[in-house]
PDB file of N, CA, C and O in Angstrom:
ATOM      1  N   UNK A   1      17.828  16.681-119.214  1.00 86.00           N
ATOM      2  CA  UNK A   1      17.478  16.590-120.263  1.00 86.00           C
ATOM      3  C   UNK A   1      18.840  17.047-120.952  1.00 86.00           C
ATOM      4  O   UNK A   1      18.581  16.979-122.148  1.00 86.00           O
ATOM      5  N   UNK A   2      19.241  17.970-120.254  1.00 89.00           N
ATOM      6  CA  UNK A   2      19.909  19.331-121.274  1.00 89.00           C
ATOM      7  C   UNK A   2      21.477  19.181-119.746  1.00 89.00           C
ATOM      8  O   UNK A   2      21.175  19.253-118.694  1.00 89.00           O
ATOM      9  N   UNK A   3      22.686  19.902-120.685  1.00 94.00           N
ATOM     10  CA  UNK A   3      23.579  20.416-119.628  1.00 94.00           C
ATOM     11  C   UNK A   3      23.828  21.413-119.596  1.00 94.00           C
ATOM     12  O   UNK A   3      24.757  21.466-119.434  1.00 94.00           O
ATOM     13  N   UNK A   4      23.063  21.969-120.780  1.00 96.00           N
ATOM     14  CA  UNK A   4      23.170  23.784-120.620  1.00 96.00           C
ATOM     15  C   UNK A   4      22.985  24.388-119.204  1.00 96.00           C
ATOM     16  O   UNK A   4      21.738  24.120-119.414  1.00 96.00           O
ATOM     17  N   UNK A   5      24.343  24.901-119.390  1.00 95.00           N
ATOM     18  CA  UNK A   5      23.690  25.439-117.771  1.00 95.00           C
ATOM     19  C   UNK A   5      22.753  27.372-117.433  1.00 95.00           C
ATOM     20  O   UNK A   5      22.403  27.717-116.812  1.00 95.00           O
ATOM     21  N   UNK A   6      23.040  27.803-118.899  1.00 96.00           N
ATOM     22  CA  UNK A   6      21.838  28.283-119.388  1.00 96.00           C
ATOM     23  C   UNK A   6      20.132  28.465-119.225  1.00 96.00           C
ATOM     24  O   UNK A   6      19.364  28.627-119.149  1.00 96.00           O
ATOM     25  N   UNK A   7      20.018  27.225-119.450  1.00 96.00           N
ATOM     26  CA  UNK A   7      18.737  26.544-119.083  1.00 96.00           C
ATOM     27  C   UNK A   7      18.540  26.214-117.188  1.00 96.00           C
ATOM     28  O   UNK A   7      17.925  25.951-117.086  1.00 96.00           O
ATOM     29  N   UNK A   8      19.398  25.813-116.863  1.00 96.00           N
ATOM     30  CA  UNK A   8      19.252  24.903-115.574  1.00 96.00           C
ATOM     31  C   UNK A   8      19.677  25.547-114.277  1.00 96.00           C
ATOM     32  O   UNK A   8      18.674  25.089-113.625  1.00 96.00           O
ATOM     33  N   UNK A   9      20.406  26.839-114.656  1.00 97.00           N
ATOM     34  CA  UNK A   9      19.962  27.820-113.680  1.00 97.00           C
ATOM     35  C   UNK A   9      18.822  28.585-113.503  1.00 97.00           C
ATOM     36  O   UNK A   9      17.926  28.586-112.676  1.00 97.00           O
ATOM     37  N   UNK A  10      18.330  28.669-114.950  1.00 96.00           N
ATOM     38  CA  UNK A  10      16.499  29.748-114.642  1.00 96.00           C
ATOM     39  C   UNK A  10      15.511  28.689-113.550  1.00 96.00           C
ATOM     40  O   UNK A  10      15.240  28.633-113.429  1.00 96.00           O
ATOM     41  N   UNK A  11      15.794  27.229-114.247  1.00 96.00           N
ATOM     42  CA  UNK A  11      14.819  26.239-113.868  1.00 96.00           C
ATOM     43  C   UNK A  11      15.542  26.168-112.239  1.00 96.00           C
ATOM     44  O   UNK A  11      14.582  25.897-111.088  1.00 96.00           O
ATOM     45  N   UNK A  12      16.308  25.761-111.627  1.00 96.00           N
ATOM     46  CA  UNK A  12      17.008  25.678-110.857  1.00 96.00           C
ATOM     47  C   UNK A  12      16.052  26.401-109.825  1.00 96.00           C
ATOM     48  O   UNK A  12      15.606  26.509-108.794  1.00 96.00           O
ATOM     49  N   UNK A  13      16.249  27.933-109.848  1.00 97.00           N
ATOM     50  CA  UNK A  13      15.688  28.972-109.935  1.00 97.00           C
ATOM     51  C   UNK A  13      14.282  28.889-109.318  1.00 97.00           C
ATOM     52  O   UNK A  13      13.579  29.311-108.107  1.00 97.00           O
ATOM     53  N   UNK A  14      13.642  28.764-110.469  1.00 97.00           N
ATOM     54  CA  UNK A  14      12.284  28.738-110.304  1.00 97.00           C
ATOM     55  C   UNK A  14      11.760  27.306-108.993  1.00 97.00           C
ATOM     56  O   UNK A  14      10.765  27.814-108.435  1.00 97.00           O
ATOM     57  N   UNK A  15      12.342  25.943-109.369  1.00 97.00           N
ATOM     58  CA  UNK A  15      12.050  25.554-108.857  1.00 97.00           C
ATOM     59  C   UNK A  15      11.962  25.736-107.346  1.00 97.00           C
ATOM     60  O   UNK A  15      11.332  25.399-106.394  1.00 97.00           O
ATOM     61  N   UNK A  16      13.495  25.862-106.371  1.00 97.00           N
ATOM     62  CA  UNK A  16      13.547  26.448-105.336  1.00 97.00           C
ATOM     63  C   UNK A  16      12.096  28.036-104.896  1.00 97.00           C
ATOM     64  O   UNK A  16      11.844  27.435-103.967  1.00 97.00           O
ATOM     65  N   UNK A  17      12.186  28.319-105.506  1.00 97.00           N
ATOM     66  CA  UNK A  17      10.838  29.721-105.707  1.00 97.00           C
ATOM     67  C   UNK A  17       9.804  29.199-105.395  1.00 97.00           C
ATOM     68  O   UNK A  17       8.837  29.331-104.588  1.00 97.00           O
ATOM     69  N   UNK A  18       9.048  28.135-106.285  1.00 98.00           N
ATOM     70  CA  UNK A  18       8.064  27.495-106.346  1.00 98.00           C
ATOM     71  C   UNK A  18       8.390  26.682-104.435  1.00 98.00           C
ATOM     72  O   UNK A  18       6.976  26.896-103.872  1.00 98.00           O
ATOM     73  N   UNK A  19       8.714  26.296-104.312  1.00 97.00           N
ATOM     74  CA  UNK A  19       9.022  25.875-102.624  1.00 97.00           C
ATOM     75  C   UNK A  19       9.423  26.355-101.632  1.00 97.00           C
ATOM     76  O   UNK A  19       8.092  26.101-100.887  1.00 97.00           O
ATOM     77  N   UNK A  20       9.530  27.255-102.055  1.00 97.00           N
ATOM     78  CA  UNK A  20       9.207  28.654-101.074  1.00 97.00           C
ATOM     79  C   UNK A  20       7.512  28.914-100.634  1.00 97.00           C
ATOM     80  O   UNK A  20       7.298  28.601 -99.865  1.00 97.00           O
ATOM     81  N   UNK A  21       7.129  28.966-101.980  1.00 97.00           N
ATOM     82  CA  UNK A  21       5.638  29.688-102.321  1.00 97.00           C
ATOM     83  C   UNK A  21       5.128  28.367-101.589  1.00 97.00           C
ATOM     84  O   UNK A  21       4.055  28.952-100.991  1.00 97.00           O
ATOM     85  N   UNK A  22       5.312  27.348-102.218  1.00 98.00           N
ATOM     86  CA  UNK A  22       4.401  26.064-101.872  1.00 98.00           C
ATOM     87  C   UNK A  22       4.448  26.060 -99.291  1.00 98.00           C
ATOM     88  O   UNK A  22       3.684  25.542 -98.975  1.00 98.00           O
ATOM     89  N   UNK A  23       6.054  26.501 -99.603  1.00 98.00           N
ATOM     90  CA  UNK A  23       6.199  26.690 -98.137  1.00 98.00           C
ATOM     91  C   UNK A  23       5.483  27.799 -96.960  1.00 98.00           C
ATOM     92  O   UNK A  23       4.605  27.548 -96.219  1.00 98.00           O
ATOM     93  N   UNK A  24       5.472  28.711 -97.651  1.00 98.00           N
ATOM     94  CA  UNK A  24       4.805  30.161 -97.435  1.00 98.00           C
ATOM     95  C   UNK A  24       2.529  29.576 -97.040  1.00 98.00           C
ATOM     96  O   UNK A  24       2.162  29.880 -96.800  1.00 98.00           O
ATOM     97  N   UNK A  25       2.751  28.996 -98.298  1.00 98.00           N
ATOM     98  CA  UNK A  25       1.421  28.171 -98.409  1.00 98.00           C
ATOM     99  C   UNK A  25       0.484  27.700 -97.412  1.00 98.00           C
ATOM    100  O   UNK A  25      -0.006  28.256 -96.534  1.00 98.00           O
ATOM    101  N   UNK A  26       1.503  26.956 -96.496  1.00 97.00           N
ATOM    102  CA  UNK A  26       1.012  25.970 -95.958  1.00 97.00           C
ATOM    103  C   UNK A  26       0.997  26.761 -94.914  1.00 97.00           C
ATOM    104  O   UNK A  26       0.223  27.058 -93.298  1.00 97.00           O
ATOM    105  N   UNK A  27       2.008  27.415 -94.077  1.00 98.00           N
ATOM    106  CA  UNK A  27       2.133  28.659 -93.025  1.00 98.00           C
ATOM    107  C   UNK A  27       1.229  29.611 -92.924  1.00 98.00           C
ATOM    108  O   UNK A  27       0.405  29.457 -91.180  1.00 98.00           O
ATOM    109  N   UNK A  28       0.163  29.363 -93.818  1.00 97.00           N
ATOM    110  CA  UNK A  28      -0.993  30.830 -94.371  1.00 97.00           C
ATOM    111  C   UNK A  28      -2.098  30.030 -93.938  1.00 97.00           C
ATOM    112  O   UNK A  28      -2.798  30.436 -93.076  1.00 97.00           O
ATOM    113  N   UNK A  29      -1.848  28.848 -94.990  1.00 97.00           N
ATOM    114  CA  UNK A  29      -3.384  27.978 -93.879  1.00 97.00           C
ATOM    115  C   UNK A  29      -3.400  27.495 -92.474  1.00 97.00           C
ATOM    116  O   UNK A  29      -3.665  27.394 -92.484  1.00 97.00           O
ATOM    117  N   UNK A  30      -2.184  26.974 -92.373  1.00 97.00           N
ATOM    118  CA  UNK A  30      -1.924  27.153 -90.071  1.00 97.00           C
ATOM    119  C   UNK A  30      -2.386  27.778 -90.004  1.00 97.00           C
ATOM    120  O   UNK A  30      -2.821  27.977 -88.781  1.00 97.00           O
ATOM    121  N   UNK A  31      -1.996  29.406 -90.438  1.00 96.00           N
ATOM    122  CA  UNK A  31      -2.878  30.818 -89.348  1.00 96.00           C
ATOM    123  C   UNK A  31      -4.202  30.511 -89.189  1.00 96.00           C
ATOM    124  O   UNK A  31      -5.123  30.887 -89.095  1.00 96.00           O
ATOM    125  N   UNK A  32      -4.966  30.394 -90.707  1.00 96.00           N
ATOM    126  CA  UNK A  32      -5.668  30.533 -91.067  1.00 96.00           C
ATOM    127  C   UNK A  32      -7.142  29.205 -90.265  1.00 96.00           C
ATOM    128  O   UNK A  32      -7.765  30.029 -88.991  1.00 96.00           O
ATOM    129  N   UNK A  33      -6.356  28.070 -90.355  1.00 96.00           N
ATOM    130  CA  UNK A  33      -6.473  26.976 -89.101  1.00 96.00           C
ATOM    131  C   UNK A  33      -6.855  27.545 -88.288  1.00 96.00           C
ATOM    132  O   UNK A  33      -7.866  27.358 -87.344  1.00 96.00           O
ATOM    133  N   UNK A  34      -5.747  28.162 -87.364  1.00 95.00           N
ATOM    134  CA  UNK A  34      -5.628  28.594 -85.587  1.00 95.00           C
ATOM    135  C   UNK A  34      -6.813  29.490 -85.738  1.00 95.00           C
ATOM    136  O   UNK A  34      -7.493  29.367 -84.800  1.00 95.00           O
ATOM    137  N   UNK A  35      -6.666  30.389 -86.424  1.00 94.00           N
ATOM    138  CA  UNK A  35      -7.793  31.393 -86.485  1.00 94.00           C
ATOM    139  C   UNK A  35      -9.340  31.017 -86.393  1.00 94.00           C
ATOM    140  O   UNK A  35      -9.824  31.075 -85.572  1.00 94.00           O
ATOM    141  N   UNK A  36      -9.534  29.944 -87.274  1.00 93.00           N
ATOM    142  CA  UNK A  36     -10.946  29.385 -87.514  1.00 93.00           C
ATOM    143  C   UNK A  36     -11.423  28.470 -86.129  1.00 93.00           C
ATOM    144  O   UNK A  36     -12.127  28.190 -85.534  1.00 93.00           O
ATOM    145  N   UNK A  37     -10.178  28.006 -85.326  1.00 94.00           N
ATOM    146  CA  UNK A  37     -10.529  27.401 -84.178  1.00 94.00           C
ATOM    147  C   UNK A  37     -11.001  28.027 -82.879  1.00 94.00           C
ATOM    148  O   UNK A  37     -10.993  27.569 -81.802  1.00 94.00           O
ATOM    149  N   UNK A  38     -10.134  29.302 -83.045  1.00 92.00           N
ATOM    150  CA  UNK A  38     -10.719  29.623 -81.938  1.00 92.00           C
ATOM    151  C   UNK A  38     -11.812  30.989 -81.639  1.00 92.00           C
ATOM    152  O   UNK A  38     -13.172  30.974 -82.802  1.00 92.00           O
ATOM    153  N   UNK A  39     -12.318  31.523 -80.587  1.00 90.00           N
ATOM    154  CA  UNK A  39     -13.496  30.988 -80.374  1.00 90.00           C
ATOM    155  C   UNK A  39     -13.479  33.214 -80.473  1.00 90.00           C
ATOM    156  O   UNK A  39     -13.076  33.902 -79.890  1.00 90.00           O
ATOM    157  N   UNK A  40     -14.996  33.350 -81.343  1.00 84.00           N
ATOM    158  CA  UNK A  40     -14.710  35.171 -81.648  1.00 84.00           C
ATOM    159  C   UNK A  40     -15.939  35.407 -81.571  1.00 84.00           C
ATOM    160  O   UNK A  40     -17.354  35.590 -81.538  1.00 84.00           O
ATOM    161  N   UNK A  41     -15.651  36.666 -80.663  1.00 83.00           N
ATOM    162  CA  UNK A  41     -17.255  37.211 -79.863  1.00 83.00           C
ATOM    163  C   UNK A  41     -17.453  38.964 -81.165  1.00 83.00           C
ATOM    164  O   UNK A  41     -16.732  39.563 -81.555  1.00 83.00           O
ATOM    165  N   UNK A  42     -18.469  39.422 -81.734  1.00 81.00           N
ATOM    166  CA  UNK A  42     -18.653  39.911 -82.329  1.00 81.00           C
ATOM    167  C   UNK A  42     -20.551  41.149 -81.968  1.00 81.00           C
ATOM    168  O   UNK A  42     -21.337  40.113 -81.329  1.00 81.00           O
ATOM    169  N   UNK A  43     -20.109  41.885 -81.700  1.00 79.00           N
ATOM    170  CA  UNK A  43     -20.877  43.008 -81.223  1.00 79.00           C
ATOM    171  C   UNK A  43     -21.154  44.054 -82.381  1.00 79.00           C
ATOM    172  O   UNK A  43     -21.133  44.456 -82.968  1.00 79.00           O
ATOM    173  N   UNK A  44     -22.838  44.230 -81.783  1.00 78.00           N
ATOM    174  CA  UNK A  44     -23.347  44.442 -83.020  1.00 78.00           C
ATOM    175  C   UNK A  44     -24.355  45.534 -81.821  1.00 78.00           C
ATOM    176  O   UNK A  44     -25.006  45.645 -80.688  1.00 78.00           O
ATOM    177  N   UNK A  45     -24.461  47.091 -82.800  1.00 74.00           N
ATOM    178  CA  UNK A  45     -25.228  47.737 -81.564  1.00 74.00           C
ATOM    179  C   UNK A  45     -26.423  47.839 -81.794  1.00 74.00           C
ATOM    180  O   UNK A  45     -27.028  47.675 -83.725  1.00 74.00           O
ATOM    181  N   UNK A  46     -27.692  48.303 -81.361  1.00 73.00           N
ATOM    182  CA  UNK A  46     -28.843  48.286 -81.449  1.00 73.00           C
ATOM    183  C   UNK A  46     -29.380  48.716 -82.488  1.00 73.00           C
ATOM    184  O   UNK A  46     -28.547  50.087 -82.332  1.00 73.00           O
ATOM    185  N   UNK A  47     -30.095  48.858 -83.120  1.00 70.00           N
ATOM    186  CA  UNK A  47     -30.278  49.129 -84.976  1.00 70.00           C
ATOM    187  C   UNK A  47     -29.411  49.852 -85.203  1.00 70.00           C
ATOM    188  O   UNK A  47     -29.706  51.247 -86.282  1.00 70.00           O
ATOM    189  N   UNK A  48     -27.901  49.901 -85.441  1.00 59.00           N
ATOM    190  CA  UNK A  48     -27.226  49.969 -86.154  1.00 59.00           C
ATOM    191  C   UNK A  48     -26.680  51.733 -85.618  1.00 59.00           C
ATOM    192  O   UNK A  48     -26.089  51.929 -86.977  1.00 59.00           O
ATOM    193  N   UNK A  49     -26.886  51.530 -84.783  1.00 59.00           N
ATOM    194  CA  UNK A  49     -26.140  53.068 -84.947  1.00 59.00           C
ATOM    195  C   UNK A  49     -26.120  53.386 -83.638  1.00 59.00           C
ATOM    196  O   UNK A  49     -26.187  52.975 -82.898  1.00 59.00           O
ATOM    197  N   UNK A  50     -25.337  54.808 -83.066  1.00 60.00           N
ATOM    198  CA  UNK A  50     -24.114  55.149 -81.642  1.00 60.00           C
ATOM    199  C   UNK A  50     -25.625  55.567 -80.741  1.00 60.00           C
ATOM    200  O   UNK A  50     -24.409  56.014 -79.854  1.00 60.00           O
ATOM    201  N   UNK A  51     -26.498  56.346 -81.607  1.00 54.00           N
ATOM    202  CA  UNK A  51     -26.762  57.153 -80.408  1.00 54.00           C
ATOM    203  C   UNK A  51     -27.956  56.212 -79.713  1.00 54.00           C
ATOM    204  O   UNK A  51     -28.779  55.352 -80.034  1.00 54.00           O
TER     205      UNK A  51
END
């Protein structure tokens, strides 16, 4: 809707940044899914003390 380079440049920058944020969020979601698929072991000490 505009040909003004002073308007287009920041919009282009913001759009590219948003694409990168979307990609990083997708990668973080993949890491979380992989972590949740793994079996985890949790150890508790009896009575909650070391001795």
